[in-house]
CSV table of C-alpha atoms in Angstrom, one decimal:
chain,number,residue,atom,x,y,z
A,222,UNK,CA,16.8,1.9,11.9
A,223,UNK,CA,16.7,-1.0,9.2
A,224,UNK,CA,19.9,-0.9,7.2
A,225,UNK,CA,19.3,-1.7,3.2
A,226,UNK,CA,21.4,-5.1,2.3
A,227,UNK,CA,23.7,-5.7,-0.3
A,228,UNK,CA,25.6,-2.1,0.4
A,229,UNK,CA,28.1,-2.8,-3.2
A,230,UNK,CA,25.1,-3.0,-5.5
A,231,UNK,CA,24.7,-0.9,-8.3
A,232,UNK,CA,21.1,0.1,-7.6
A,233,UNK,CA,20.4,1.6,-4.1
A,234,UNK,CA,17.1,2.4,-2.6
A,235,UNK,CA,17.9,5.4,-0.5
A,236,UNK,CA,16.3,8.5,-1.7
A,237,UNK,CA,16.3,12.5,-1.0
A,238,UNK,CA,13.5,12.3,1.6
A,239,UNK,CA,12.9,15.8,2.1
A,240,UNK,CA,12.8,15.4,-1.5
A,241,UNK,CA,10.5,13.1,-1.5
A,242,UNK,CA,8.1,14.1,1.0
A,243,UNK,CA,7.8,17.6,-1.0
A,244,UNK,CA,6.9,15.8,-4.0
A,245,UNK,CA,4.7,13.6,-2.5
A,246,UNK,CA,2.6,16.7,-0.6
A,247,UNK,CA,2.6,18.3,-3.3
A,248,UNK,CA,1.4,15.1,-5.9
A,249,UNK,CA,-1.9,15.0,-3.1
A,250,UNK,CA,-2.8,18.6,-3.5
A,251,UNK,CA,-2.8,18.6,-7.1
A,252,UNK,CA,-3.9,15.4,-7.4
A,253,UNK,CA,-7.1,16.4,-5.0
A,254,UNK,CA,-7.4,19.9,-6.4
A,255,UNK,CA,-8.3,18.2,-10.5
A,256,UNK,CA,-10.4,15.9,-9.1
A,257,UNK,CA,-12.0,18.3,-7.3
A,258,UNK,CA,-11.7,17.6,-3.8
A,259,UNK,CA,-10.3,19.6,-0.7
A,260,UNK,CA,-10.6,17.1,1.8
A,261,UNK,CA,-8.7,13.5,1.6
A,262,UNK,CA,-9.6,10.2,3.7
A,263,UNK,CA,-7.4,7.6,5.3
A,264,UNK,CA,-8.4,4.3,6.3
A,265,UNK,CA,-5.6,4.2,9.2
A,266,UNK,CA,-4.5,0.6,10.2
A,267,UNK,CA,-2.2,0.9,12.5
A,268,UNK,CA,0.5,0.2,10.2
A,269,UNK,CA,3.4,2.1,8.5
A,270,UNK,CA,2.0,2.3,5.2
A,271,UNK,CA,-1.0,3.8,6.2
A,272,UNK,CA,0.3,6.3,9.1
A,273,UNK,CA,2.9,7.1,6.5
A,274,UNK,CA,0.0,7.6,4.2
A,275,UNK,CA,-1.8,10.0,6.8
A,276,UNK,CA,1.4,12.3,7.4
A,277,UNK,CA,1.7,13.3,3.7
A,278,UNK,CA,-1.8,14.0,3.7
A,279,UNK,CA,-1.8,16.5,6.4
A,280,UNK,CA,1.2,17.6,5.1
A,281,UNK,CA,-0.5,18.4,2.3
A,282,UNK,CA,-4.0,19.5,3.1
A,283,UNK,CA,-3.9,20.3,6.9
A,284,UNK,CA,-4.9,17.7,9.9
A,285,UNK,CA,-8.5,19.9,9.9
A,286,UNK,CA,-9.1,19.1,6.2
A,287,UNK,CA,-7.8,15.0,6.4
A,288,UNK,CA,-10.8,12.7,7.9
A,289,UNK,CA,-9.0,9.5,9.5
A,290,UNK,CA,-10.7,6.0,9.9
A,291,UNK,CA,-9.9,2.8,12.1
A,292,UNK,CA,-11.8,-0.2,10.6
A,293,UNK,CA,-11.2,-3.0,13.0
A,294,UNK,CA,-12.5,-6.5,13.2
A,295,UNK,CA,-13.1,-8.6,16.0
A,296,UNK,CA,-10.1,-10.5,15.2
A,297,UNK,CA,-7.8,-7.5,14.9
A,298,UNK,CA,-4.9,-7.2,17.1
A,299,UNK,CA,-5.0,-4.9,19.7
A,300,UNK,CA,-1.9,-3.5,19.0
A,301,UNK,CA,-3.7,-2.0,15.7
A,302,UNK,CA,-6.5,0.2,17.7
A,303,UNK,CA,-3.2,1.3,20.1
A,304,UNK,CA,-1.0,2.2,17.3
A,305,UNK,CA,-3.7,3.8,15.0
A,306,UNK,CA,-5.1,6.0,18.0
A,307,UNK,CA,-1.6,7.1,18.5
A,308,UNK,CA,-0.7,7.9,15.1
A,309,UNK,CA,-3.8,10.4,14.5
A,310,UNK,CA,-3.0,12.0,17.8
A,311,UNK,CA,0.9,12.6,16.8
A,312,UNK,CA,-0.9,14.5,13.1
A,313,UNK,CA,-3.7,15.5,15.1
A,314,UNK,CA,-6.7,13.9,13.5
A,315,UNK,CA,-9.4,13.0,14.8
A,316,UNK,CA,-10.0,9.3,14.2
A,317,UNK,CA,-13.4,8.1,13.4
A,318,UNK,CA,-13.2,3.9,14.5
A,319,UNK,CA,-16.1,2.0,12.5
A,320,UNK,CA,-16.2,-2.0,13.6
A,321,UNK,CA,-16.8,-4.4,11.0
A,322,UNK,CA,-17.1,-7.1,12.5
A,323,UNK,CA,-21.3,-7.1,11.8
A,324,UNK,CA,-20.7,-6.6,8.2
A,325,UNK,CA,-18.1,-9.7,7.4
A,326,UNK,CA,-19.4,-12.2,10.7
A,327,UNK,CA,-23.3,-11.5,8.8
A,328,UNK,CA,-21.6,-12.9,5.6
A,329,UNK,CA,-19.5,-15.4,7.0
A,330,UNK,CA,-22.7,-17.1,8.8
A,331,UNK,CA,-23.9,-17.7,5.4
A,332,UNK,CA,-21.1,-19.2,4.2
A,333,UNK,CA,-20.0,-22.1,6.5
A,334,UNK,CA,-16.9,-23.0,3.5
A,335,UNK,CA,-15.0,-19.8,4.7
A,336,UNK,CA,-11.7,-19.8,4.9
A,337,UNK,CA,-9.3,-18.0,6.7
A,338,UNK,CA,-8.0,-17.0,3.6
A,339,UNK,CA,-11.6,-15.8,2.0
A,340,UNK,CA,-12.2,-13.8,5.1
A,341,UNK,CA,-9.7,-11.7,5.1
A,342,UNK,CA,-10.3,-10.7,1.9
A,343,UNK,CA,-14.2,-9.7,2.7
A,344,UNK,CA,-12.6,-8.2,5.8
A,345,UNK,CA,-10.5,-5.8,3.1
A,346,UNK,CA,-13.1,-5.3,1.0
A,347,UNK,CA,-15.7,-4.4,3.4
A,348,UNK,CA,-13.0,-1.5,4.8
A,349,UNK,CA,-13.2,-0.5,1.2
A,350,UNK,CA,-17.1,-0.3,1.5
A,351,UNK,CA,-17.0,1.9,4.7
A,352,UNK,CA,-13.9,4.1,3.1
A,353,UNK,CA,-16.0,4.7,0.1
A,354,UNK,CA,-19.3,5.8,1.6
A,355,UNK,CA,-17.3,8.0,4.3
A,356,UNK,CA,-15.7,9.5,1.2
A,357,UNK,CA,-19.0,10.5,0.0
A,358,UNK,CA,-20.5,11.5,3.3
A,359,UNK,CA,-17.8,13.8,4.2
A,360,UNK,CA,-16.3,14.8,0.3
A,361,UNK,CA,-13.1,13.5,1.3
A,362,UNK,CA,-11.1,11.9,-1.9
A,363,UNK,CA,-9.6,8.2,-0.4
A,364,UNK,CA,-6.1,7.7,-0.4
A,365,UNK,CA,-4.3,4.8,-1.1
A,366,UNK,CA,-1.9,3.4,1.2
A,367,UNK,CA,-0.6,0.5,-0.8
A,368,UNK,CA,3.6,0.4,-1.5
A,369,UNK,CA,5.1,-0.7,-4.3
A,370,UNK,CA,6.6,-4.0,-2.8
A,371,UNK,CA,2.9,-5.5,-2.4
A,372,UNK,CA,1.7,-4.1,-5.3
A,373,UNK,CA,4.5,-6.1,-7.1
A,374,UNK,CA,4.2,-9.2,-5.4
A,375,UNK,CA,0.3,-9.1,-5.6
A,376,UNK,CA,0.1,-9.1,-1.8
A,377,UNK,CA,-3.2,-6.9,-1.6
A,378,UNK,CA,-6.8,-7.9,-2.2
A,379,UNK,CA,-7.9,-7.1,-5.8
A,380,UNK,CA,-10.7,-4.3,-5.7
A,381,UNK,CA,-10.1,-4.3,-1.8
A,382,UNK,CA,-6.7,-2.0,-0.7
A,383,UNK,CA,-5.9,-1.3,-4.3
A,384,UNK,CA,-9.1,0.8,-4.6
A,385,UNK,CA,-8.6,4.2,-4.0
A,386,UNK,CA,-7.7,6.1,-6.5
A,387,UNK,CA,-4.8,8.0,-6.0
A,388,UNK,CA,-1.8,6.2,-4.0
A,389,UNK,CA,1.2,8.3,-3.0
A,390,UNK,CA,2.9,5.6,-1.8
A,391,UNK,CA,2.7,2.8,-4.4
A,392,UNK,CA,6.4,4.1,-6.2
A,393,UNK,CA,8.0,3.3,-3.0
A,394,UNK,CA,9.1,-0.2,-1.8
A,395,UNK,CA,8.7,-1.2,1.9
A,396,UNK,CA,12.1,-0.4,2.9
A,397,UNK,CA,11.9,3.5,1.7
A,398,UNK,CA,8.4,3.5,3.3
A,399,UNK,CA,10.0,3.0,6.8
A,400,UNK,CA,13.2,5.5,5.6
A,401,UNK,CA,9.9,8.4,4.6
A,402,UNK,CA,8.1,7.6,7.9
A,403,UNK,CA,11.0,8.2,9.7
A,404,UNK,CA,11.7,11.3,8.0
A,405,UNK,CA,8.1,12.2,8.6
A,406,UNK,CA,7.7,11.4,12.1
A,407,UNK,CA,5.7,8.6,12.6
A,408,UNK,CA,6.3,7.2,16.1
A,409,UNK,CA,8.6,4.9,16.6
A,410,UNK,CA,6.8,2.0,17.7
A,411,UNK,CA,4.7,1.6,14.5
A,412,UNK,CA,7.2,1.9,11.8
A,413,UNK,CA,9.9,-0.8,13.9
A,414,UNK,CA,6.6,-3.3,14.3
A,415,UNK,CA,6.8,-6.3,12.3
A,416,UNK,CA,4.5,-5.5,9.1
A,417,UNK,CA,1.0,-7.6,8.8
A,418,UNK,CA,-1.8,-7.0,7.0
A,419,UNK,CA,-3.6,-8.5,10.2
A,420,UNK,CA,-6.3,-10.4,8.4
A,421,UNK,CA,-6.0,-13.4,10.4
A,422,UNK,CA,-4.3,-13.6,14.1
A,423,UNK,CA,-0.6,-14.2,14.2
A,424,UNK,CA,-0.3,-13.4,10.0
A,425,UNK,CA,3.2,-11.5,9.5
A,426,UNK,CA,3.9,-10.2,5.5
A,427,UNK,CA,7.6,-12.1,5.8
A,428,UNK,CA,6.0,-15.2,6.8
A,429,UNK,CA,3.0,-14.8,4.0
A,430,UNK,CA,5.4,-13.7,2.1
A,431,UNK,CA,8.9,-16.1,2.4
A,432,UNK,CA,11.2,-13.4,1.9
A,433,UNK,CA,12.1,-10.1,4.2
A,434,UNK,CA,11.7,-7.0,2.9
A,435,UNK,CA,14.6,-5.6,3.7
A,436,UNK,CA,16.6,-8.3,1.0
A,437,UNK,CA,13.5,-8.8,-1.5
A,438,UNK,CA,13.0,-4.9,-2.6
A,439,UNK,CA,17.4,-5.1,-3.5
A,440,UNK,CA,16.1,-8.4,-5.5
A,441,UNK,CA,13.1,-6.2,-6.7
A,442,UNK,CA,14.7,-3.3,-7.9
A,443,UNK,CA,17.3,-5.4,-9.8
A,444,UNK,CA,15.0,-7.6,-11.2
A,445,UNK,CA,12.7,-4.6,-13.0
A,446,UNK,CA,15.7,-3.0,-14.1
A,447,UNK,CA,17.3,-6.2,-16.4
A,448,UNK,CA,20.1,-7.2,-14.3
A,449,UNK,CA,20.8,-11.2,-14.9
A,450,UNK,CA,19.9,-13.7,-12.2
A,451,UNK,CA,23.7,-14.4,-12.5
A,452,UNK,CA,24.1,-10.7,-10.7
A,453,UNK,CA,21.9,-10.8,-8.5
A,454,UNK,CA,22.8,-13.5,-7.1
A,455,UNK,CA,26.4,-12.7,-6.7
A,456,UNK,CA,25.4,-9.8,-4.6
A,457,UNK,CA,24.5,-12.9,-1.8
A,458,UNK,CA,20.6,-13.5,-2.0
A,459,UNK,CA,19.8,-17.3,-2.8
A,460,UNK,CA,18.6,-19.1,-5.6
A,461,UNK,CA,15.5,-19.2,-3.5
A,462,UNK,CA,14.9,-15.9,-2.5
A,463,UNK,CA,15.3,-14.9,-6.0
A,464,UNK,CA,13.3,-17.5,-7.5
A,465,UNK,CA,10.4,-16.6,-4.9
A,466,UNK,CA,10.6,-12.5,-6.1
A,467,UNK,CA,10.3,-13.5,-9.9
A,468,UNK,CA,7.4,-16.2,-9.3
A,469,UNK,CA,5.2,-13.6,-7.4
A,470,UNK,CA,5.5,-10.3,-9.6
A,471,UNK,CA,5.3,-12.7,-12.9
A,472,UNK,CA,1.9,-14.6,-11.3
A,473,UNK,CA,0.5,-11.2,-10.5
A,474,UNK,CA,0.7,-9.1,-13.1
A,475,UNK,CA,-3.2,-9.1,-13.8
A,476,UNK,CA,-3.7,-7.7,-10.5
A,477,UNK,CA,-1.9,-4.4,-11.5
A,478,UNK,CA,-4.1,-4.0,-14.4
A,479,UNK,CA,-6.9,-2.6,-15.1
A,480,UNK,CA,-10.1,-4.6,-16.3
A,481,UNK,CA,-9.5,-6.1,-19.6
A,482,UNK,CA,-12.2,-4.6,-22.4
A,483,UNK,CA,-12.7,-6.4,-25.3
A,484,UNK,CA,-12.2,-3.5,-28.0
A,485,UNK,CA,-14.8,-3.5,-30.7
A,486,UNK,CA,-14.6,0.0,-31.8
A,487,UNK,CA,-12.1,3.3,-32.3
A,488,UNK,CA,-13.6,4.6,-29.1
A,489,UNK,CA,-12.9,2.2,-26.4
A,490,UNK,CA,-12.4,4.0,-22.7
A,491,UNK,CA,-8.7,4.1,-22.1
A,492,UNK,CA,-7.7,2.5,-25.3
A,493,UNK,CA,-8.5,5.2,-28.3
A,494,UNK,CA,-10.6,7.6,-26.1
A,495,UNK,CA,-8.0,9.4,-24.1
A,496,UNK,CA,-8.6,13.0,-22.7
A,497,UNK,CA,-5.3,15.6,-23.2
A,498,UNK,CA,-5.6,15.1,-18.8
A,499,UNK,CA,-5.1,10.8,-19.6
A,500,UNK,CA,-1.2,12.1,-21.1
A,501,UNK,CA,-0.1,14.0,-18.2
């Protein structure tokens, strides 16, 4: 079990997770149920976020009415296809493995300037592809699996792992992912792994990233809520850490947004033209 740092701060991550989990089971089925869908989707990693993701959802829906996908790549670790077999089989869903390897190797041969960097984002978008025409072939609503750490620090491909459109994890930080996982179930083995987005062999999230998780959400937290730098950094993080947490949420704020419109009229989507549903 990871132990949250800076025990004598005033802000402290640990939640009510029965609490939690009923809200969040109960956030899917309504969320589903507007929308109208009955069935939900899961592109299944082998990671905590997204076996995390998969609990709630049959939790909330029932394994028979969750559809489960593994989208590996050639370069994928084998430890993914291990740990995301193994985490349908503790929910019991059936999981439904798509390569596509095909898809991003047929657009990488026509792009000999690739890098490393650009391919994992095709490789997350074209998951997104396969998600969203699964989601239409089987009337299953996708479910996001991003938390609330990445989302702030921008650490997800834009109109890649931020697409589906309902995310029940992306109010929690990394560190309360693990504590709800825990609560959940999810085997052992996957939520103590060292997190990566497994884009490119060897890639960690702490190494991408600078900073563990386990000290940057107690920066995070702080941070949002006003506390001065002079604070935070009396509860022992470094002028670096901090300085690392502030750069990356203030550089990424456009990727948290939606698409900017240029308003012209008293009836621009999302701006004027709101829906009594758009004030819930």
């Amino acid at each position: 079990m990871r132990i949250l740092e800076a025990p004598q701060a005033h802000e402290v991550l640990e939640l009510n997770w029965p609490l939690v989990a009923d809200f969040l089971t109960r956030f899917i089925r309504e969320e589903l149920s507007w929308r109208g869908y009955e069935k939900a989707i899961v592109a299944v990693s082998g990671g905590v976020d997204s076996a995390t993701t998969l609990a709630l959802a049959v939790r909330a829906l029932g394994a028979e009415k969750v559809h489960a996908l593994f989208l590996p790549h050639k370069d994928s670790s084998p430890t993914s296809r291990e740990h995301a077999y193994l985490v349908a089989k503790t929910f019991g869903v059936a999981l439904e493995e798509v390569d596509i390897t095909p898809m991003v190797e047929g657009y990488a041969a026509l792009t000999p300037d690739l890098t490393p960097h650009r391919k994992g984002n095709v490789m997350a978008r074209a998951r997104m592809i396969v998600l969203f025409d699964k989601s239409e072939a089987y009337k299953a609503l996708p479910l996001g699996t991003g938390n609330k750490t990445e989302r702030l620090f921008g650490y997800f491909t834009w109109h890649g792992d931020d697409s589906p459109p309902i995310n029940p994890l992306g109010d929690l930080y990394k560190t309360q992912v693990w504590r709800l996982a825990e609560y959940l179930g999810v085997p052992e083995e996957v939520v103590e792994k060292p997190p990566t987005a497994d884009l490119i062999p060897g890639q960690t999230d702490e190494a991408d990233l600078g900073v563990r998780y386990l000290r940057a959400d107690v920066i995070l937290e702080h941070y949002l809520k006003g506390y001065s730098d002079q604070y935070i950094l009396g509860l022992g993080f470094t002028e670096e850490e901090l300085r690392r947490v502030k750069e990356r949420v203030n550089r990424t704020h456009w990727k948290r947004a939606l698409p900017t419109v240029a308003l012209l009229s008293s009836t621009a989507i999302g701006e004027f033209y709101l829906r009594p549903l758009d004030y819930r």
